[in-house]
Coordinates of C-alpha atoms (C1' of nucleotides) in Angstrom, one line a residue:
Chain A
M1436 CA -46.3 51.6 -12.3
S1437 CA -47.2 50.3 -8.9
D1438 CA -45.8 46.9 -7.9
H1439 CA -48.3 44.2 -6.7
T1440 CA -46.6 43.4 -3.4
P1441 CA -49.4 41.9 -1.3
D1442 CA -50.4 43.7 1.9
I1443 CA -48.8 41.7 4.7
S1444 CA -49.1 44.4 7.3
H1445 CA -51.6 42.5 9.3
D1446 CA -49.5 39.4 9.4
Q1447 CA -46.7 39.9 12.0
H1448 CA -44.9 36.8 11.1
A1449 CA -44.8 37.7 7.4
V1450 CA -43.7 41.3 8.2
R1451 CA -40.8 40.0 10.3
R1452 CA -39.8 37.5 7.6
Q1453 CA -39.8 40.4 5.2
K1454 CA -37.6 42.4 7.4
L1455 CA -35.2 39.5 7.8
A1456 CA -35.1 39.1 4.0
D1457 CA -34.4 42.8 3.6
L1458 CA -31.5 42.5 6.1
R1459 CA -30.0 39.6 4.2
A1460 CA -30.4 41.4 0.9
A1461 CA -28.4 44.2 2.5
G1462 CA -25.7 41.8 3.4
L1463 CA -26.6 41.5 7.1
D1464 CA -27.5 38.2 8.7
P1465 CA -28.5 38.7 12.3
F1466 CA -28.1 35.1 13.0
R1467 CA -24.4 35.2 12.2
A1468 CA -23.7 38.2 14.3
N1469 CA -22.6 38.1 17.9
C1470 CA -21.7 40.8 20.4
A1471 CA -19.4 41.1 23.3
T1472 CA -20.9 42.1 26.6
T1473 CA -19.4 43.6 29.7
H1474 CA -22.4 43.6 32.0
F1475 CA -25.7 41.9 32.7
S1476 CA -28.4 44.5 33.1
G1477 CA -28.4 44.5 36.9
D1478 CA -24.7 44.8 37.1
A1479 CA -24.8 47.6 34.7
L1480 CA -27.3 49.5 36.8
K1481 CA -25.1 49.0 39.8
A1482 CA -22.1 50.3 37.8
Y1483 CA -23.7 53.8 37.5
V1484 CA -21.9 56.4 39.6
E1485 CA -24.4 58.8 41.1
G1486 CA -24.2 62.2 39.6
Q1487 CA -21.6 61.2 37.0
D1488 CA -23.6 60.8 33.8
N1489 CA -21.9 59.3 30.7
T1490 CA -18.7 58.4 32.5
V1491 CA -19.2 54.6 32.7
T1492 CA -19.3 52.6 29.5
V1493 CA -21.1 49.3 29.3
S1494 CA -21.9 46.7 26.7
V1495 CA -25.2 44.9 27.3
A1496 CA -27.3 42.5 25.4
G1497 CA -30.8 41.1 25.6
R1498 CA -34.3 40.9 24.1
L1499 CA -36.2 44.0 23.2
V1500 CA -39.3 44.0 25.4
V1501 CA -40.3 47.7 25.4
I1502 CA -40.0 50.2 22.5
R1503 CA -41.0 53.8 22.9
D1504 CA -40.4 55.6 19.6
M1505 CA -40.2 59.4 19.9
G1506 CA -39.4 60.2 16.4
K1507 CA -35.7 61.1 16.4
S1508 CA -34.9 59.2 19.6
Q1509 CA -36.2 56.0 21.2
F1510 CA -36.3 54.6 24.6
V1511 CA -36.3 50.8 24.6
K1512 CA -35.8 48.2 27.2
I1513 CA -33.9 44.9 26.9
L1514 CA -34.4 41.9 29.1
D1515 CA -31.5 39.6 30.1
Q1516 CA -31.0 37.1 32.9
Q1517 CA -30.9 39.8 35.5
G1518 CA -33.9 41.7 34.3
Q1519 CA -34.4 44.8 32.3
I1520 CA -32.3 47.8 31.5
Q1521 CA -33.4 50.9 29.4
L1522 CA -31.5 52.0 26.4
Y1523 CA -31.7 55.5 24.9
V1524 CA -31.0 55.6 21.2
K1525 CA -30.6 59.1 19.7
K1526 CA -30.4 59.8 16.0
D1527 CA -27.7 62.4 16.3
V1528 CA -25.6 60.1 18.4
V1529 CA -25.7 56.9 16.4
G1530 CA -26.1 58.6 13.0
D1531 CA -28.8 58.7 10.4
E1532 CA -28.2 55.3 8.8
A1533 CA -27.9 53.3 12.0
Y1534 CA -30.9 55.1 13.5
A1535 CA -33.0 54.1 10.5
Q1536 CA -31.9 50.5 11.0
F1537 CA -32.7 50.6 14.7
K1538 CA -36.2 51.9 13.9
K1539 CA -36.9 48.6 12.0
F1540 CA -36.3 46.5 15.1
D1541 CA -39.2 44.6 16.5
L1542 CA -40.3 43.7 20.0
G1543 CA -38.6 40.3 20.7
D1544 CA -35.5 41.0 18.7
I1545 CA -32.2 40.3 20.5
V1546 CA -29.7 43.1 20.4
G1547 CA -26.4 44.1 21.8
A1548 CA -25.6 47.7 22.7
T1549 CA -22.6 49.7 23.9
G1550 CA -22.9 53.2 25.5
T1551 CA -22.6 55.2 28.6
L1552 CA -24.8 55.2 31.7
F1553 CA -26.8 58.2 32.7
K1554 CA -29.9 59.0 34.7
T1555 CA -33.0 60.2 33.0
R1556 CA -35.2 63.1 34.1
S1557 CA -37.4 60.6 36.0
G1558 CA -34.4 59.0 37.6
E1559 CA -34.0 55.8 35.7
V1560 CA -30.4 54.6 35.0
T1561 CA -30.2 54.2 31.2
V1562 CA -27.6 53.4 28.6
R1563 CA -27.0 56.2 26.1
V1564 CA -26.3 54.0 23.1
D1565 CA -23.3 54.7 20.9
T1566 CA -23.3 51.5 18.9
F1567 CA -25.7 48.5 18.6
I1568 CA -26.1 45.3 16.7
L1569 CA -29.0 43.0 16.0
V1570 CA -27.8 39.4 16.9
A1571 CA -31.1 37.5 16.5
K1572 CA -34.3 38.4 14.7
A1573 CA -37.5 37.4 16.3
L1574 CA -39.9 36.1 13.7
R1575 CA -42.8 35.8 16.0
P1576 CA -44.4 38.5 18.1
L1577 CA -44.3 38.6 21.8
P1578 CA -47.4 38.1 23.9
E1579 CA -49.1 41.3 25.2
K1580 CA -46.9 43.5 27.3
W1581 CA -49.3 44.4 30.1
H1582 CA -51.2 41.2 30.8
G1583 CA -48.4 38.9 29.7
L1584 CA -49.3 35.3 28.8
S1585 CA -52.1 34.0 30.9
D1586 CA -53.4 31.0 29.1
P1587 CA -52.1 28.2 31.4
E1588 CA -51.7 25.8 28.5
Q1589 CA -49.5 28.1 26.6
V1590 CA -47.6 29.1 29.8
Y1591 CA -46.6 25.4 30.3
R1592 CA -46.2 24.4 26.6
Q1593 CA -44.2 27.6 25.7
R1594 CA -42.5 28.3 28.9
Y1595 CA -39.9 30.4 27.1
L1596 CA -42.7 32.9 26.4
D1597 CA -43.9 32.8 29.9
L1598 CA -40.3 33.5 31.1
I1599 CA -40.0 36.5 28.8
V1600 CA -43.2 38.2 29.6
N1601 CA -44.1 37.1 33.1
A1602 CA -41.7 38.4 35.7
E1603 CA -43.2 36.4 38.5
S1604 CA -42.7 33.1 36.6
R1605 CA -39.1 34.1 35.9
A1606 CA -38.5 35.0 39.5
R1607 CA -40.1 31.8 40.8
L1608 CA -38.2 29.5 38.6
M1609 CA -34.9 31.3 39.2
L1610 CA -35.6 30.9 42.9
R1611 CA -35.9 27.2 42.4
S1612 CA -32.4 27.2 40.9
R1613 CA -31.1 29.0 43.9
V1614 CA -32.9 26.7 46.3
V1615 CA -31.2 23.7 44.7
S1616 CA -27.8 25.4 44.6
H1617 CA -28.2 26.4 48.3
I1618 CA -29.0 22.8 49.3
R1619 CA -25.9 21.5 47.5
R1620 CA -23.6 24.0 49.2
F1621 CA -25.3 23.4 52.6
L1622 CA -24.7 19.7 52.4
E1623 CA -21.2 20.0 50.9
D1624 CA -20.3 22.3 53.7
R1625 CA -21.2 19.4 56.0
S1626 CA -19.0 16.9 54.2
F1627 CA -21.8 15.2 52.3
L1628 CA -20.8 13.8 48.9
E1629 CA -23.1 14.2 46.0
V1630 CA -23.4 11.0 44.0
E1631 CA -25.3 9.9 40.9
T1632 CA -27.0 6.5 40.9
P1633 CA -28.9 4.7 38.0
V1634 CA -32.2 5.9 36.7
L1635 CA -32.7 2.5 34.9
E1636 CA -33.1 -0.3 37.3
A1637 CA -34.1 -3.9 37.2
T1638 CA -36.5 -3.6 40.1
A1639 CA -38.3 -0.5 41.5
G1640 CA -37.5 -0.3 45.2
G1641 CA -37.3 2.2 48.1
A1642 CA -40.9 3.3 47.8
A1643 CA -44.4 2.1 47.0
A1644 CA -45.3 3.4 43.6
R1645 CA -46.0 2.2 40.0
P1646 CA -42.9 2.6 37.9
F1647 CA -42.5 3.4 34.2
V1648 CA -41.3 0.4 32.3
T1649 CA -38.8 0.7 29.4
H1650 CA -36.8 -1.7 27.4
H1651 CA -33.1 -2.1 26.8
N1652 CA -32.6 -3.4 23.3
A1653 CA -29.0 -4.7 23.4
L1654 CA -29.6 -6.6 26.7
N1655 CA -33.1 -7.4 25.7
V1656 CA -34.5 -6.8 29.2
D1657 CA -37.1 -4.5 30.6
F1658 CA -36.0 -1.9 33.0
V1659 CA -38.0 0.4 35.2
L1660 CA -37.3 4.1 35.9
R1661 CA -36.4 4.5 39.5
I1662 CA -39.1 5.5 42.0
A1663 CA -36.6 6.4 44.7
T1664 CA -32.8 6.5 45.2
E1665 CA -32.9 5.1 48.7
L1666 CA -31.6 1.5 48.1
R1667 CA -28.7 2.7 45.9
L1668 CA -27.6 5.4 48.4
K1669 CA -27.6 2.9 51.3
R1670 CA -25.3 0.7 49.3
M1671 CA -23.0 3.8 49.3
L1672 CA -23.1 3.7 53.1
V1673 CA -22.1 0.0 52.9
G1674 CA -19.3 1.1 50.6
G1675 CA -17.9 3.6 53.1
F1676 CA -19.3 6.8 51.7
D1677 CA -20.5 7.9 55.1
R1678 CA -22.3 11.1 54.1
V1679 CA -24.0 11.0 50.7
F1680 CA -26.8 12.7 48.9
E1681 CA -28.4 12.7 45.5
I1682 CA -30.7 15.4 44.0
G1683 CA -32.3 13.2 41.5
R1684 CA -35.2 12.9 39.1
I1685 CA -37.7 10.3 40.3
F1686 CA -40.4 8.8 38.0
R1687 CA -43.7 7.6 39.2
N1688 CA -46.3 6.3 36.8
E1689 CA -49.3 7.8 38.6
G1690 CA -51.8 10.6 38.3
V1691 CA -51.0 14.1 37.3
S1692 CA -52.3 16.8 39.6
R1693 CA -51.6 20.1 41.2
R1694 CA -49.3 18.2 43.6
H1695 CA -48.0 15.5 41.3
N1696 CA -45.9 15.4 38.2
P1697 CA -44.9 12.1 36.8
E1698 CA -41.2 13.1 37.0
F1699 CA -40.1 15.1 40.0
T1700 CA -37.0 15.9 41.9
M1701 CA -36.1 14.4 45.2
L1702 CA -33.2 15.0 47.5
E1703 CA -32.2 12.0 49.5
V1704 CA -29.5 12.3 52.1
Y1705 CA -27.9 9.6 54.2
E1706 CA -25.6 10.2 57.2
A1707 CA -23.8 7.3 58.9
Y1708 CA -23.6 7.4 62.7
S1709 CA -26.7 9.6 62.8
D1710 CA -30.3 8.8 63.2
Y1711 CA -33.7 10.3 62.7
R1712 CA -33.0 12.8 65.5
G1713 CA -29.9 13.9 63.7
M1714 CA -32.0 14.3 60.5
M1715 CA -34.4 16.6 62.5
R1716 CA -31.5 18.9 63.2
L1717 CA -30.3 18.7 59.7
I1718 CA -33.6 19.5 58.0
R1719 CA -34.3 22.3 60.4
D1720 CA -31.0 23.9 59.8
L1721 CA -31.4 23.4 56.0
L1722 CA -34.9 24.9 55.9
T1723 CA -34.2 27.8 58.2
S1724 CA -31.0 28.7 56.2
L1725 CA -33.0 28.5 53.0
V1726 CA -35.6 30.9 54.3
R1727 CA -32.9 33.2 55.7
D1728 CA -30.4 33.2 52.8
V1729 CA -32.5 32.4 49.7
I1730 CA -36.0 33.6 50.4
R1731 CA -34.9 36.5 52.6
P1732 CA -38.3 37.7 54.0
A1733 CA -38.3 41.5 53.8
D1734 CA -39.0 41.9 57.5
G1735 CA -35.9 40.0 58.5
S1736 CA -38.0 37.2 60.1
L1737 CA -38.2 33.6 59.1
R1738 CA -41.8 33.8 58.2
I1739 CA -43.3 33.2 54.8
R1740 CA -46.8 33.5 53.6
H1741 CA -48.6 30.3 52.9
A1742 CA -50.9 31.0 50.0
A1743 CA -53.4 28.1 50.5
S1744 CA -54.2 28.7 54.2
G1745 CA -53.5 32.5 54.3
Q1746 CA -51.4 31.8 57.4
E1747 CA -47.7 32.7 57.9
I1748 CA -45.4 29.8 58.3
D1749 CA -42.8 30.6 60.9
F1750 CA -39.6 28.7 60.3
G1751 CA -38.0 30.5 63.2
G1752 CA -40.4 29.3 65.9
E1753 CA -40.6 26.1 67.9
W1754 CA -41.0 23.2 65.5
R1755 CA -43.7 21.1 67.0
E1756 CA -43.0 17.4 67.6
V1757 CA -46.0 15.1 68.0
R1758 CA -46.7 11.4 67.9
Y1759 CA -48.7 9.9 65.1
K1760 CA -50.9 8.1 67.6
D1761 CA -51.7 11.3 69.5
L1762 CA -52.7 13.1 66.4
I1763 CA -55.1 10.2 65.4
I1764 CA -56.6 10.1 68.9
A1765 CA -57.1 13.8 68.8
A1766 CA -58.6 13.8 65.3
T1767 CA -61.0 10.9 66.1
G1768 CA -61.7 12.0 69.6
D1769 CA -61.3 8.4 70.5
A1770 CA -58.6 7.3 73.0
E1771 CA -59.4 3.7 72.2
W1772 CA -59.0 4.1 68.4
F1773 CA -56.1 1.7 68.0
A1774 CA -57.9 -1.0 70.1
R1775 CA -61.1 -0.8 68.0
P1776 CA -61.9 -3.7 65.8
K1777 CA -61.6 -3.1 62.1
A1778 CA -65.4 -2.8 61.5
E1779 CA -65.6 0.0 64.1
K1780 CA -62.7 1.8 62.6
I1781 CA -64.3 1.7 59.2
A1782 CA -67.6 2.9 60.6
R1783 CA -66.0 5.8 62.5
A1784 CA -63.8 6.8 59.5
E1785 CA -66.8 6.8 57.2
A1786 CA -68.7 8.9 59.8
M1787 CA -65.9 11.4 59.4
G1788 CA -66.7 11.7 55.7
L1789 CA -63.9 9.4 54.4
S1790 CA -64.4 6.7 51.8
I1791 CA -62.8 3.6 52.9
H1792 CA -61.6 1.0 50.4
P1793 CA -63.0 -2.5 51.5
G1794 CA -59.6 -4.2 50.9
W1795 CA -57.7 -1.9 53.2
E1796 CA -55.8 -3.0 56.2
E1797 CA -56.4 -1.3 59.5
F1798 CA -53.3 0.8 59.4
E1799 CA -54.4 2.0 55.9
I1800 CA -57.7 3.1 57.4
T1801 CA -55.9 5.0 60.1
N1802 CA -53.5 6.5 57.7
E1803 CA -56.4 7.7 55.5
I1804 CA -57.5 9.8 58.5
F1805 CA -54.0 11.1 58.9
S1806 CA -53.5 12.1 55.3
K1807 CA -57.1 13.5 54.7
Q1808 CA -58.0 15.0 58.1
I1809 CA -54.8 15.7 59.9
E1810 CA -51.9 16.4 57.5
P1811 CA -53.7 19.3 55.7
T1812 CA -54.1 21.1 59.0
L1813 CA -50.4 20.9 59.9
I1814 CA -49.4 24.3 58.5
Q1815 CA -46.5 25.2 60.8
P1816 CA -43.4 23.0 60.6
T1817 CA -44.4 19.8 62.5
F1818 CA -42.4 16.6 63.0
V1819 CA -44.8 13.7 63.2
T1820 CA -43.0 10.8 64.9
H1821 CA -43.6 7.2 66.0
L1822 CA -45.3 6.2 62.8
P1823 CA -46.8 2.7 62.8
R1824 CA -44.3 0.0 61.6
E1825 CA -46.4 -0.9 58.6
L1826 CA -45.8 2.5 57.0
C1827 CA -42.1 2.4 56.3
P1828 CA -40.4 -1.0 55.8
L1829 CA -37.0 0.5 55.6
A1830 CA -36.9 2.1 59.0
K1831 CA -35.7 0.9 62.4
L1832 CA -38.3 -0.2 64.9
N1833 CA -38.5 1.7 68.1
R1834 CA -36.6 0.0 70.9
D1835 CA -39.4 0.6 73.6
D1836 CA -42.4 0.0 71.3
P1837 CA -41.6 -2.1 68.3
S1838 CA -45.1 -1.4 66.8
V1839 CA -43.8 2.0 65.9
L1840 CA -40.7 3.4 64.0
D1841 CA -37.8 5.7 64.7
V1842 CA -38.9 8.1 62.0
F1843 CA -40.5 11.4 61.5
E1844 CA -42.5 13.0 58.7
L1845 CA -42.0 16.7 58.5
T1846 CA -45.2 18.4 57.5
I1847 CA -45.3 22.0 56.5
G1848 CA -48.1 23.9 54.8
G1849 CA -50.3 20.8 55.0
M1850 CA -47.9 18.8 52.9
E1851 CA -45.5 16.1 53.6
V1852 CA -42.1 17.7 52.9
A1853 CA -39.6 15.3 54.3
P1854 CA -39.8 11.8 55.8
A1855 CA -36.7 10.7 57.7
Y1856 CA -35.7 7.4 59.3
S1857 CA -33.3 5.8 61.6
E1858 CA -32.3 3.4 58.8
Q1859 CA -32.9 -0.3 59.2
N1860 CA -29.5 -2.0 59.0
D1861 CA -30.3 -5.4 60.3
P1862 CA -30.4 -7.6 57.2
D1863 CA -32.7 -10.2 58.7
V1864 CA -35.3 -7.7 59.9
Q1865 CA -35.1 -5.9 56.6
R1866 CA -35.7 -9.2 54.7
E1867 CA -38.6 -9.9 56.9
M1868 CA -40.1 -6.5 56.3
F1869 CA -39.6 -6.8 52.6
E1870 CA -41.2 -10.2 52.5
R1871 CA -44.2 -9.1 54.5
Q1872 CA -44.7 -6.1 52.1
A1873 CA -44.1 -8.0 48.9
G1874 CA -46.6 -10.8 49.7
E1875 CA -46.7 -13.0 46.6
E1876 CA -44.5 -10.7 44.6
R1877 CA -41.2 -11.8 46.0
Q1878 CA -39.4 -11.4 42.6
N1879 CA -39.6 -7.6 43.3
I1880 CA -37.4 -7.8 46.4
D1881 CA -34.0 -6.3 45.8
Q1882 CA -31.9 -9.2 46.8
D1883 CA -28.6 -7.4 46.1
F1884 CA -29.6 -4.7 48.6
L1885 CA -30.2 -7.4 51.2
L1886 CA -26.8 -8.9 50.3
A1887 CA -25.2 -5.5 50.8
L1888 CA -26.8 -5.2 54.2
E1889 CA -25.3 -8.5 55.2
H1890 CA -21.9 -7.0 54.5
G1891 CA -22.8 -4.5 57.2
M1892 CA -24.3 -1.0 56.9
P1893 CA -23.4 1.5 59.5
P1894 CA -26.2 2.9 61.6
A1895 CA -27.5 6.0 59.8
G1896 CA -30.1 8.6 59.5
G1897 CA -31.7 9.1 56.1
M1898 CA -34.1 11.6 54.7
G1899 CA -36.0 12.4 51.5
V1900 CA -37.0 15.9 50.6
G1901 CA -39.4 16.6 47.7
I1902 CA -37.7 19.5 46.1
D1903 CA -40.8 20.5 44.0
R1904 CA -43.1 20.6 47.0
L1905 CA -40.5 22.5 49.0
C1906 CA -40.4 25.0 46.2
I1907 CA -44.2 25.3 46.2
L1908 CA -43.9 26.2 49.8
L1909 CA -41.0 28.6 49.5
T1910 CA -42.4 30.4 46.5
G1911 CA -46.0 30.5 47.4
A1912 CA -46.9 28.7 44.2
E1913 CA -50.4 27.2 43.7
S1914 CA -49.3 24.2 41.7
I1915 CA -46.3 21.9 41.1
R1916 CA -46.5 23.0 37.5
D1917 CA -45.5 26.5 38.5
V1918 CA -42.2 25.3 40.0
I1919 CA -41.3 22.9 37.2
L1920 CA -39.9 24.4 34.0
F1921 CA -41.7 22.0 31.7
P1922 CA -44.5 20.2 33.4
Q1923 CA -45.8 17.1 31.9
L1924 CA -48.8 17.7 29.6
R1925 CA -50.6 15.5 27.1
P1926 CA -48.8 15.9 23.7
G1927 CA -50.4 18.8 21.9
A1928 CA -53.0 18.3 19.3
Chain B
rG26 C1' -61.4 7.2 35.5
rG27 C1' -65.9 10.7 37.2
rG28 C1' -67.8 15.8 37.7
rU29 C1' -67.6 21.2 36.8
rC30 C1' -65.7 25.1 33.8
rG31 C1' -63.0 26.9 29.5
rA32 C1' -61.0 27.4 24.1
rU33 C1' -63.2 34.0 19.7
rA34 C1' -57.4 38.5 16.0
rG35 C1' -50.3 37.4 17.6
rC36 C1' -51.6 38.4 23.1
rU37 C1' -55.5 39.9 26.9
rC38 C1' -60.6 39.9 26.6
rA39 C1' -66.0 41.5 24.8
rA40 C1' -70.2 39.9 22.1
rC41 C1' -74.5 34.7 24.7
rG42 C1' -79.9 33.1 18.5
rG43 C1' -80.0 38.3 14.2
rU44 C1' -73.8 42.4 10.2
rA45 C1' -67.9 39.2 15.4
rG46 C1' -65.7 44.2 18.6
rA47 C1' -62.0 46.6 22.0
rG48 C1' -57.1 47.3 24.2
rC49 C1' -52.1 46.0 23.4
rA50 C1' -49.1 44.3 19.2
rG51 C1' -48.8 45.2 13.6
rC52 C1' -48.9 48.8 9.3
rG53 C1' -48.6 54.4 8.0
rU54 C1' -48.0 59.6 10.1
rC55 C1' -46.2 63.5 14.1
rC56 C1' -43.0 63.9 18.2
rU57 C1' -34.9 64.1 20.6
rU58 C1' -35.7 62.4 28.5
rU59 C1' -40.2 58.2 27.7
rU60 C1' -42.2 54.9 32.1
rA61 C1' -48.6 50.4 30.2
rA62 C1' -45.3 57.2 26.7
rG63 C1' -48.5 60.4 23.8
rU64 C1' -50.9 61.7 18.7
rC65 C1' -53.7 61.0 14.0
rG66 C1' -55.1 57.2 10.6
rU67 C1' -55.5 52.0 9.5
rU68 C1' -55.0 46.4 8.5
rG69 C1' -56.2 41.9 10.6
rG70 C1' -61.1 36.3 12.1
rU71 C1' -62.1 28.5 9.1
rU72 C1' -65.1 32.1 16.7
rC73 C1' -60.6 24.5 18.8
rU74 C1' -62.4 20.2 15.3
rG75 C1' -66.6 17.4 13.3
rG76 C1' -71.7 16.7 13.1
rG77 C1' -76.8 18.4 14.3
rU78 C1' -81.1 22.0 15.4
rU79 C1' -82.7 26.7 13.1
rC80 C1' -84.8 31.1 8.0
rG81 C1' -80.3 32.4 10.6
rA82 C1' -75.3 29.5 15.3
rA83 C1' -69.3 32.2 18.2
rU84 C1' -74.0 31.7 21.0
rC85 C1' -78.4 26.0 21.5
rC86 C1' -77.6 20.2 21.2
rC87 C1' -74.2 15.8 20.3
rA88 C1' -69.3 13.8 19.7
rG89 C1' -64.1 14.6 19.8
rU90 C1' -59.3 17.3 21.0
rC91 C1' -56.6 20.2 24.5
rG92 C1' -56.4 22.7 29.2
rA93 C1' -57.9 24.3 34.4
rC94 C1' -60.2 23.1 38.9
rC95 C1' -62.5 19.4 42.2
rC96 C1' -63.1 14.1 43.3
rA97 C1' -61.2 8.9 42.9

RNA sequence: GGGUCGAUAGCUCAACGGUAGAGCAGCGUCCUUUUAAGUCGUUGGUUCUGGGUUCGAAUCCCAGUCGACCCA
C-alpha cells in the first residue's frame, strides 16, 4: 500500500516545513534550542596553533551557507558576524544517528558546533565537529550562492538576504558602523559631549528644507520632524556645554535619489572658543584618522579610489583652500561676474547650459553655477571659503568684507561633505538675517533661539557632516542606498 | 513631476510572434580532506497585474504596479 503523500520536492518551502514538522514529531524544536559559543569565526581561525591539529577546541555558531556532502563526511561553512568558517562533520566522529540528522540540514539553517581546529590538505583552518545542534530552521531558501542577490529592489527590501549572501554589502555596511564609532571616539577624546536633542519640533530651523509634518494627539498640535540639529546644539553652547555633538537622524521631505534619502544621518559638532578655522583642523584630523584607522588603504597611504571619477582622493596631501568668488570667476571666465546686472548673469549662465529659474535672486544664479559646474569637479579635498552672506544666515560675517561669511564648505569627490561656520552669536544680527530670510513667513522664526542668543552664546565654530555621503566616499559606493541599511522605498505592492 | 530601461522557476539569467530553457538551489543515488567539490538521475512556471492586437503573445500595443538610471 503506497501512501498518497503529494510530491513536494519542487517546493523548497514545503520541503523545509516538512523537515521542521519531522523534527518536532521527534521531540526536537530547533526554535527552542540555544547553544553556547566560545568564538566568532574569525577569532576561532586565529586560535588555531600552526602545526598542532586538533589541540584547540572551539564552539562556534552561524548560518549554513555552503554544504559539500561527500557521503560519509561533509564540509560545510557557517557565516557569523566575522565571516565564514568551515566545519568538517565525519560520520565516524559524530555517530550514525547524529550524522543522519546533520544530513537533513538545509542551506540557511542556523547551527552551533563544537570541535577541534585542524588544517585541511589545502590549508584551510577547519573545525572537526564533535557535537552540533540546530538552533533555528530556515524555512526559506537562500539566494544563489555564486551570483548572490542582485535584484536591487530585493537587495533593499530584504537587506537581511543581501547581508547573508553579498559579502561586499556586509563589509560596506559594517564599515559604516566603524566609521560612526570612530567619529564618536575621536570627538570624545577631544572632550566633546554627545547629546540628544528633539526630533519633534514646533518649527523646522537650522536649514532650508521642507519638513515632514506630524501630529501630537494629546497636545493637539502639529509638529515637524527636525531638518537640522543646529539651533538646539547652539542652545547647549548657551547652557555651558562648550563642546557638543550629535549624530542624529535628519528628515527632509524632498526627493529620493542616488544622493538623497528622506531620512539621513548628520553629525553636527559645536566648539566654543573656536571658529571656522578651528573646524578646518578638526575635520581634517577627523577624516585623515578615519582613512588611516578605519579604511586603512593597503599601500599605507591616505589615498582612496573615487569610483565616480576614477581618480584617487588623497587625504594626506595639501587640502586646497579657495575662495568661492575665485572659483566662480574661473568657471565663468569673467572677472566682472559679480558686477554684472542680473539679466547678463542669466544670459551667461544659460549659455553655460544651465536652466535658470526666473524667480531666482542673483546669488541663487551664481550658486547654480557653483553646484552644477564647479562642485562636481572638486574631487580632492577642497575648502571653499568666503561664501556670499545670503547662503548661510547662521554664520558670522567676515570682518573685512561683510558681503561674505567666515565659513567653509568642504567638498570631496564632487560632493559637499561638511559645511562649517564661525557661528553667528550676535542676537541682533541673527534676528535680522532670520527676518530677511523668512520674508512674510515670520511665524517660522525660532524666537526661543533668538532669546537664547540674547543670554549670550560664546564664540564658536560649528560644522555639519553628512555621514551617509561620507560613507559613500569612504566605501566607494555608487548610491546612498548602498550605505543605508534600509533605504526608503515605496511600500511594496 | 518628465524621459529611458527593466520585471520569466527559490536565486542568476536565456528564449524576442510558433511546444518557456540553462546554471545554482531542491528531490533521489554514489563518494570520509572538499574549495563555485565531483557523479548519475530528476521535479519545478498565473512569463509583475489588467486589457487589447493576432489563428497563435513571455515576445507587439495600451493602462497600471514596483524598481534602476538620467533630468527637474
